[in-house]
CSV table of C-alpha atoms in Angstrom, one decimal:
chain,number,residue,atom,x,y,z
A,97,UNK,CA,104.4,101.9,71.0
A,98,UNK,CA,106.1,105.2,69.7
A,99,UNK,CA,105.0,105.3,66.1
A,100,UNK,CA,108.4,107.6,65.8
A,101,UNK,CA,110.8,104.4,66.3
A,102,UNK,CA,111.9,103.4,62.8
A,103,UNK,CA,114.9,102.1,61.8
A,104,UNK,CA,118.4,104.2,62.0
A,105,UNK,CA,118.9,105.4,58.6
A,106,UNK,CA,122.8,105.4,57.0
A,107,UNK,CA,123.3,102.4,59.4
A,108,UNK,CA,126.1,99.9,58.9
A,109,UNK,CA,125.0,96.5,60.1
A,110,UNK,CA,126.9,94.5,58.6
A,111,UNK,CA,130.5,93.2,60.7
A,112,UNK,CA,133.8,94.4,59.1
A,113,UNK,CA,136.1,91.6,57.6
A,114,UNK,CA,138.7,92.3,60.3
A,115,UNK,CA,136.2,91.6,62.8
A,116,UNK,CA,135.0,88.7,60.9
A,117,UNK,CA,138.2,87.0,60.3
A,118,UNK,CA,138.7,87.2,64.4
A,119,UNK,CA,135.3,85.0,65.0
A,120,UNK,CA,136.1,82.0,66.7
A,121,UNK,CA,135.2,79.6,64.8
A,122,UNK,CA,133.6,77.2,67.4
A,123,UNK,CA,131.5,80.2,68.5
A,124,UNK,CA,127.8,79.2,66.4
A,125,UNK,CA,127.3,82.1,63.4
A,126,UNK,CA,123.5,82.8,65.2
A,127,UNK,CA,126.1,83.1,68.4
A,128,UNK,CA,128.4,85.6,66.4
A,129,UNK,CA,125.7,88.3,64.8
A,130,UNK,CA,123.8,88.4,68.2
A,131,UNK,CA,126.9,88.8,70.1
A,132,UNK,CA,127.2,91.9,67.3
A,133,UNK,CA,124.0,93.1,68.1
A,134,UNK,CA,124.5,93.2,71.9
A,135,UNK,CA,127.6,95.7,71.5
A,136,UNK,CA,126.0,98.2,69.1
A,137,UNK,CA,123.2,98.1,71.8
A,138,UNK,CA,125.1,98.3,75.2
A,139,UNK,CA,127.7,100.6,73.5
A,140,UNK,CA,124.7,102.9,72.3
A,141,UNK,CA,125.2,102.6,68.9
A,142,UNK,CA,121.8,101.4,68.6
A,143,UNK,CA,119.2,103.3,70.6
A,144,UNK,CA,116.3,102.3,72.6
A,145,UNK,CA,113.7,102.2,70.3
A,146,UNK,CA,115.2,101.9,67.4
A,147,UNK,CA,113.6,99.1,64.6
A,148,UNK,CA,116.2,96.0,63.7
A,149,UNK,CA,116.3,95.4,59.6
A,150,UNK,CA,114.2,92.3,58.5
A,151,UNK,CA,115.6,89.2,58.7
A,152,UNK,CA,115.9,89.4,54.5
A,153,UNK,CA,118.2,92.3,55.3
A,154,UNK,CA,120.1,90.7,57.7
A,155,UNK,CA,120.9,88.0,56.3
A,156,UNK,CA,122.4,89.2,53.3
A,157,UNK,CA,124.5,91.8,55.3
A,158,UNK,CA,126.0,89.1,57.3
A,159,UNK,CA,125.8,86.4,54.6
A,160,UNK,CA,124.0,84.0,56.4
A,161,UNK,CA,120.3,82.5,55.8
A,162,UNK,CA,117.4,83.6,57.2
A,163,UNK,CA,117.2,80.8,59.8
A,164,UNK,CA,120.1,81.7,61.1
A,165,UNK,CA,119.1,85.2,61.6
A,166,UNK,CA,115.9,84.5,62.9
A,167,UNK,CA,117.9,82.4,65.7
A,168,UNK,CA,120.2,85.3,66.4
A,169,UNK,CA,117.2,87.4,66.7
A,170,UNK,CA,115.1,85.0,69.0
A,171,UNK,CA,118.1,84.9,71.1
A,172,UNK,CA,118.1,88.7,71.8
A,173,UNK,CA,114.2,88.8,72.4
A,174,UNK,CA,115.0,86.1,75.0
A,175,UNK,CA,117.3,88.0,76.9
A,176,UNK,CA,115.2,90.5,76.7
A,177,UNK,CA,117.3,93.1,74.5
A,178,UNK,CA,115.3,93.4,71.7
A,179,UNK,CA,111.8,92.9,71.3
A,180,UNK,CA,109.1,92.2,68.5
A,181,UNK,CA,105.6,93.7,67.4
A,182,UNK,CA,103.5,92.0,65.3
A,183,UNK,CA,103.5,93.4,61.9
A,184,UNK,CA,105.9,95.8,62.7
A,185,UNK,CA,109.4,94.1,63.4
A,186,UNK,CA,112.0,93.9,66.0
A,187,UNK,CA,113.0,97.0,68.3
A,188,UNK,CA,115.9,97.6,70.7
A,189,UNK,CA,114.0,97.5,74.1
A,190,UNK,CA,113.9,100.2,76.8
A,191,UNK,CA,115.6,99.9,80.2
A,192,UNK,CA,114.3,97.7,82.5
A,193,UNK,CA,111.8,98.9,85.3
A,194,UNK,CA,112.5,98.0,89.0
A,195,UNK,CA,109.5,96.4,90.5
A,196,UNK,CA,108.6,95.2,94.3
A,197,UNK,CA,105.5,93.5,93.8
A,198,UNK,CA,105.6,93.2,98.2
A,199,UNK,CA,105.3,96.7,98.5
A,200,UNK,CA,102.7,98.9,99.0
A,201,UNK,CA,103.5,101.4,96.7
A,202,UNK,CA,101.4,102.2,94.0
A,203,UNK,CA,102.8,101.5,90.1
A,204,UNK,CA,102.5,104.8,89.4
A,205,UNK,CA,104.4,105.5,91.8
A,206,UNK,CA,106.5,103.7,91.5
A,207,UNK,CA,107.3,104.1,87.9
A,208,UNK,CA,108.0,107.7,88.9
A,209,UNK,CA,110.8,107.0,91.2
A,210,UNK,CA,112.7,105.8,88.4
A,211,UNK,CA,112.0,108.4,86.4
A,212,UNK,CA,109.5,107.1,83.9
A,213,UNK,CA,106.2,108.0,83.0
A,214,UNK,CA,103.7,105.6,83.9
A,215,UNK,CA,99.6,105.1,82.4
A,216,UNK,CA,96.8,103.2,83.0
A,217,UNK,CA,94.1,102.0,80.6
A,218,UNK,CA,90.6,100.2,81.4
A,219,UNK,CA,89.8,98.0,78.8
A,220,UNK,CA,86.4,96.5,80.4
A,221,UNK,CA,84.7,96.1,83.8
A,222,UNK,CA,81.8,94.0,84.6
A,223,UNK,CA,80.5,92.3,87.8
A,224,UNK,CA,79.7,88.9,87.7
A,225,UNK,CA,78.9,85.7,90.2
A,226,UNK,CA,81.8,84.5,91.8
A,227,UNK,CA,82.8,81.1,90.2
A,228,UNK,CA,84.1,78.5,92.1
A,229,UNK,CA,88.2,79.4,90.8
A,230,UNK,CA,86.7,83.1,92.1
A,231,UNK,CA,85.1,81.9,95.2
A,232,UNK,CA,88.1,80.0,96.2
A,233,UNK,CA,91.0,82.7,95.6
A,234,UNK,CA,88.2,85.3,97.2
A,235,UNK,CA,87.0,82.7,100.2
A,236,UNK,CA,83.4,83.9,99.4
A,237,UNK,CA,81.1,81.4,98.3
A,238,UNK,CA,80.4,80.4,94.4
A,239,UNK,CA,77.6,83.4,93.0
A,240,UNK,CA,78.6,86.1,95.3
A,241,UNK,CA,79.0,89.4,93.2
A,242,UNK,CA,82.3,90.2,92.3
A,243,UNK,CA,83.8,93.3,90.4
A,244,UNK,CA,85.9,92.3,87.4
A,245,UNK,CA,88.3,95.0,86.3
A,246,UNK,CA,90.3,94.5,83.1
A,247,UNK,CA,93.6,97.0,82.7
A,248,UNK,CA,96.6,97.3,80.5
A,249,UNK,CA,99.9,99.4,82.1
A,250,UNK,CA,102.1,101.1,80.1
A,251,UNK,CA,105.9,102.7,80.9
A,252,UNK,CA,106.8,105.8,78.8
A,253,UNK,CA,104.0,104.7,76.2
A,254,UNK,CA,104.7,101.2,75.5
A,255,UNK,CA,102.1,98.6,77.2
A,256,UNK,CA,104.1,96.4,79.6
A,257,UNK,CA,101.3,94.4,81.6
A,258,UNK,CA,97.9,93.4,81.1
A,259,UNK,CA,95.8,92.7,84.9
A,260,UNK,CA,93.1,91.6,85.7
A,261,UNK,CA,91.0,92.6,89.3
A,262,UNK,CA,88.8,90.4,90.9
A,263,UNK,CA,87.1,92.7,93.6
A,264,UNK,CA,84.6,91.6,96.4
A,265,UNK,CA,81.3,93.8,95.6
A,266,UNK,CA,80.0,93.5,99.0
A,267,UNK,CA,83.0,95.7,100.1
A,268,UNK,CA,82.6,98.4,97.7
A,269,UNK,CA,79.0,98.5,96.1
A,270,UNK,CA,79.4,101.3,93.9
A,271,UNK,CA,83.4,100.9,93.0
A,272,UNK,CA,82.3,100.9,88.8
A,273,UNK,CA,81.1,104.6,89.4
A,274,UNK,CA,84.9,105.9,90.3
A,275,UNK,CA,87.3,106.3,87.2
A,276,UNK,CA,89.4,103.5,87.7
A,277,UNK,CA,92.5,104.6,85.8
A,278,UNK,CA,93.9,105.8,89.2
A,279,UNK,CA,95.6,103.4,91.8
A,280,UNK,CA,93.2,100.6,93.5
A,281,UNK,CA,94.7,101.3,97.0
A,282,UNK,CA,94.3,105.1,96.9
A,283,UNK,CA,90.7,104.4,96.0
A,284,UNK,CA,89.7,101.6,98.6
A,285,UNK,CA,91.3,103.7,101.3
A,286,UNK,CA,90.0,106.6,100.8
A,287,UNK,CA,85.8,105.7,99.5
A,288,UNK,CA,85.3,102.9,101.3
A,289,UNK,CA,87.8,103.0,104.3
A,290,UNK,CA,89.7,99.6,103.0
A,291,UNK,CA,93.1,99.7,103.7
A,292,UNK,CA,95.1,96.9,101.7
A,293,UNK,CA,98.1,95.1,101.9
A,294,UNK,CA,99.1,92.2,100.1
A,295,UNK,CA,99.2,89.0,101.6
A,296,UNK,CA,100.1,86.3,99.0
A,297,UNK,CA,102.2,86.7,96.1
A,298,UNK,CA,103.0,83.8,93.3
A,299,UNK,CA,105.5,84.3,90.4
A,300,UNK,CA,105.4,82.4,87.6
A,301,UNK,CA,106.9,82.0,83.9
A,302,UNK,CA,104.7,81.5,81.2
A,303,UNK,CA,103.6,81.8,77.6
A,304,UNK,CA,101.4,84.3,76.9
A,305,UNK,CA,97.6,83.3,75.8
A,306,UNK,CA,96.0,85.5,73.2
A,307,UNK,CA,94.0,88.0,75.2
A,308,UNK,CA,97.0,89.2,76.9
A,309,UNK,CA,99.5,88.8,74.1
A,310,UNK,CA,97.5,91.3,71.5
A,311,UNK,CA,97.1,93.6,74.0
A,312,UNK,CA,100.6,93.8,74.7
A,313,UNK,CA,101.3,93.6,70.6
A,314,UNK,CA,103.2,90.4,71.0
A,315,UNK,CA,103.0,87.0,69.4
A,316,UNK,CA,100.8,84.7,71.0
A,317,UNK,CA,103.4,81.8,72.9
A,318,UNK,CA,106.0,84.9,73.6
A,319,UNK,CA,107.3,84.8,77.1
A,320,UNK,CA,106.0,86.6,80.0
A,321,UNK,CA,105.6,87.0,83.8
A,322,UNK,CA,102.2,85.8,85.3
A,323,UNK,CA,101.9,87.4,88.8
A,324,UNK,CA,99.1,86.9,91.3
A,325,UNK,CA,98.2,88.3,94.3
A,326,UNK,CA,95.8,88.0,97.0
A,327,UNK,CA,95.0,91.8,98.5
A,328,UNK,CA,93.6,91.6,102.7
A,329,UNK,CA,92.2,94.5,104.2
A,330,UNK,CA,93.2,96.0,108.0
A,331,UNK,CA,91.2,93.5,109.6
A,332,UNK,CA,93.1,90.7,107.4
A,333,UNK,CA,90.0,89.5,105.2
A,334,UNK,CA,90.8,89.1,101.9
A,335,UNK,CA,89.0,91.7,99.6
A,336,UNK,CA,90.7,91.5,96.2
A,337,UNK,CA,92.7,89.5,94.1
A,338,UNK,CA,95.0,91.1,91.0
A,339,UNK,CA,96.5,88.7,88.2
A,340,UNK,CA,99.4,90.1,85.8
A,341,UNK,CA,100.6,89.3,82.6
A,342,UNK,CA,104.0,90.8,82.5
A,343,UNK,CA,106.3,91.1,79.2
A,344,UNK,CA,109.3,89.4,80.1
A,345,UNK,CA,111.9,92.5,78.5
A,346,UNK,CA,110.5,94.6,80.8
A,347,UNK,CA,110.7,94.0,84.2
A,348,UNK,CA,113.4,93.4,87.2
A,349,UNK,CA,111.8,92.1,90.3
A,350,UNK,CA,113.6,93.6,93.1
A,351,UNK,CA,112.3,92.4,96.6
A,352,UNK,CA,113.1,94.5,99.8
A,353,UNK,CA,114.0,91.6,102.6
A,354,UNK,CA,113.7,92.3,106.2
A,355,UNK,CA,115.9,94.3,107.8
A,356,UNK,CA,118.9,92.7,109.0
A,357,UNK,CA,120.5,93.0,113.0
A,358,UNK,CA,123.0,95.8,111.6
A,359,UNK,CA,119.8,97.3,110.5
A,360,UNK,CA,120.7,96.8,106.5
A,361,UNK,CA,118.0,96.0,104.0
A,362,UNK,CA,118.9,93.4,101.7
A,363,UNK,CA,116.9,93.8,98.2
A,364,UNK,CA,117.2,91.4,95.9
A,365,UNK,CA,117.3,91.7,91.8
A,366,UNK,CA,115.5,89.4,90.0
A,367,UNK,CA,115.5,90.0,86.4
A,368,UNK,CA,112.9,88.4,84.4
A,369,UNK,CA,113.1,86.9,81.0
């Protein structure tokens, strides 16, 4: 995170009475501040970044309790306009980033197409005996060594996914020596004459656990993306297998179909969370 988002200062949050007295009534008052919240933000008013006012504050600008503005606020974290850090509050969320997880074009990559700026952290490696999760997902048997690479992404400076490799050490004996900041495939392809592809992709929503969740500077339970996906060489043996804890605010999955018999592509946009 940016330690220079703060809060806007000479900021009016509160809503005028003229806009007040045209609430509809059957609209819920949670309803009515977020619906507030999502103009300043789409109308620029509020900038990416930028730190929300405690709930206290809120509250007493909108004359509302603190439930209520909690609600509004979990109600823009789920749609994935706002987002929280622990201990330091609720922040208008960046722009989306686009991302195929069926091509094979690196992160980095990418993350630069859209114009971003992408990083990579290690946070641990080890290798280890395959155990029998590992050896199935692998299709080595249970003991084999495999590398275990632990990563956190980041877009513009703010952590956006956590992953975790699971490498085949009979491939790629001394893989631990390389920096492995840089991108997987580059590296396989071009020290040990692996070229990958992916072969099996799953997608699912889920609650993130606590490893992932303080890396990421959330709240253990927040939502989040859990991607898997099972990596096959050019001879089509499967050689590594990536897992991905996603923040939900951040990502669209956009998915290039086949091409059509005009010749089109069809992508799809999947936004998460």
């Amino acid at each position: 995170m940016n330690e220079g988002w703060t809060i806007p200062e000479n900021n009016n949050w509160s809503i005028s009475d003229d806009a007040r007295n045209s609430w509809d009534r059957k609209v819920p008052y949670y309803m009515r501040v977020r619906d507030h919240f999502e103009t300043m933000i789409k109308t620029g008013a509020l900038k990416t970044g930028r730190r929300l006012p405690p709930e206290r504050v809120l509250a007493q600008e909108f004359s509302i309790t603190r439930v209520t503005a909690r609600r509004a606020l979990l109600q823009l974290e789920a749609e994935g306009l706002i987002f929280r850090e622990e201990r330091r509050g609720w922040f208008v969320s960046p722009p989306r980033v686009r991302y195929d997880p069926t091509a094979n074009t690196s992160f980095t990559e990418s993350i630069a197409e859209q114009g971003r700026v992408a990083g990579t952290t290690v946070l641990a490696t080890q290798k280890l005996p395959a155990s029998p999760w590992q050896a199935t997902q692998l299709g080595c048997a249970p003991g084999d060594p495999v590398f275990v690479i632990d990563r956190s992404r980041s877009v513009d400076g703010r952590v956006v996914l956590v992953e975790k490799i699971h490498v085949l050490a009979a491939r790629c004996s001394s893989l631990l020596s390389f920096p492995l900041d840089q991108s997987m495939t580059d590296l396989m392809a071009r020290e040990f004459g692996i070229i990958e592809h992916r072969a099996q992709i799953d997608m699912r929503p889920t609650a993130l656990a606590m490893g992932p969740a303080k890396i990421l500077g959330v709240a253990v339970g927040t939502p989040g993306l859990y991607l898997s996906r099972t990596i096959r060489d050019q001879f089509n043996t499967i050689v590594e297998l990536d897992e991905e804890f996603w923040r939900h605010d951040a990502i669209t999955i956009s998915i290039s179909g086949g091409a059509r018999h005009d010749d089109t592509v069809n992508r799809s946009y999947i936004p998460v969370g």
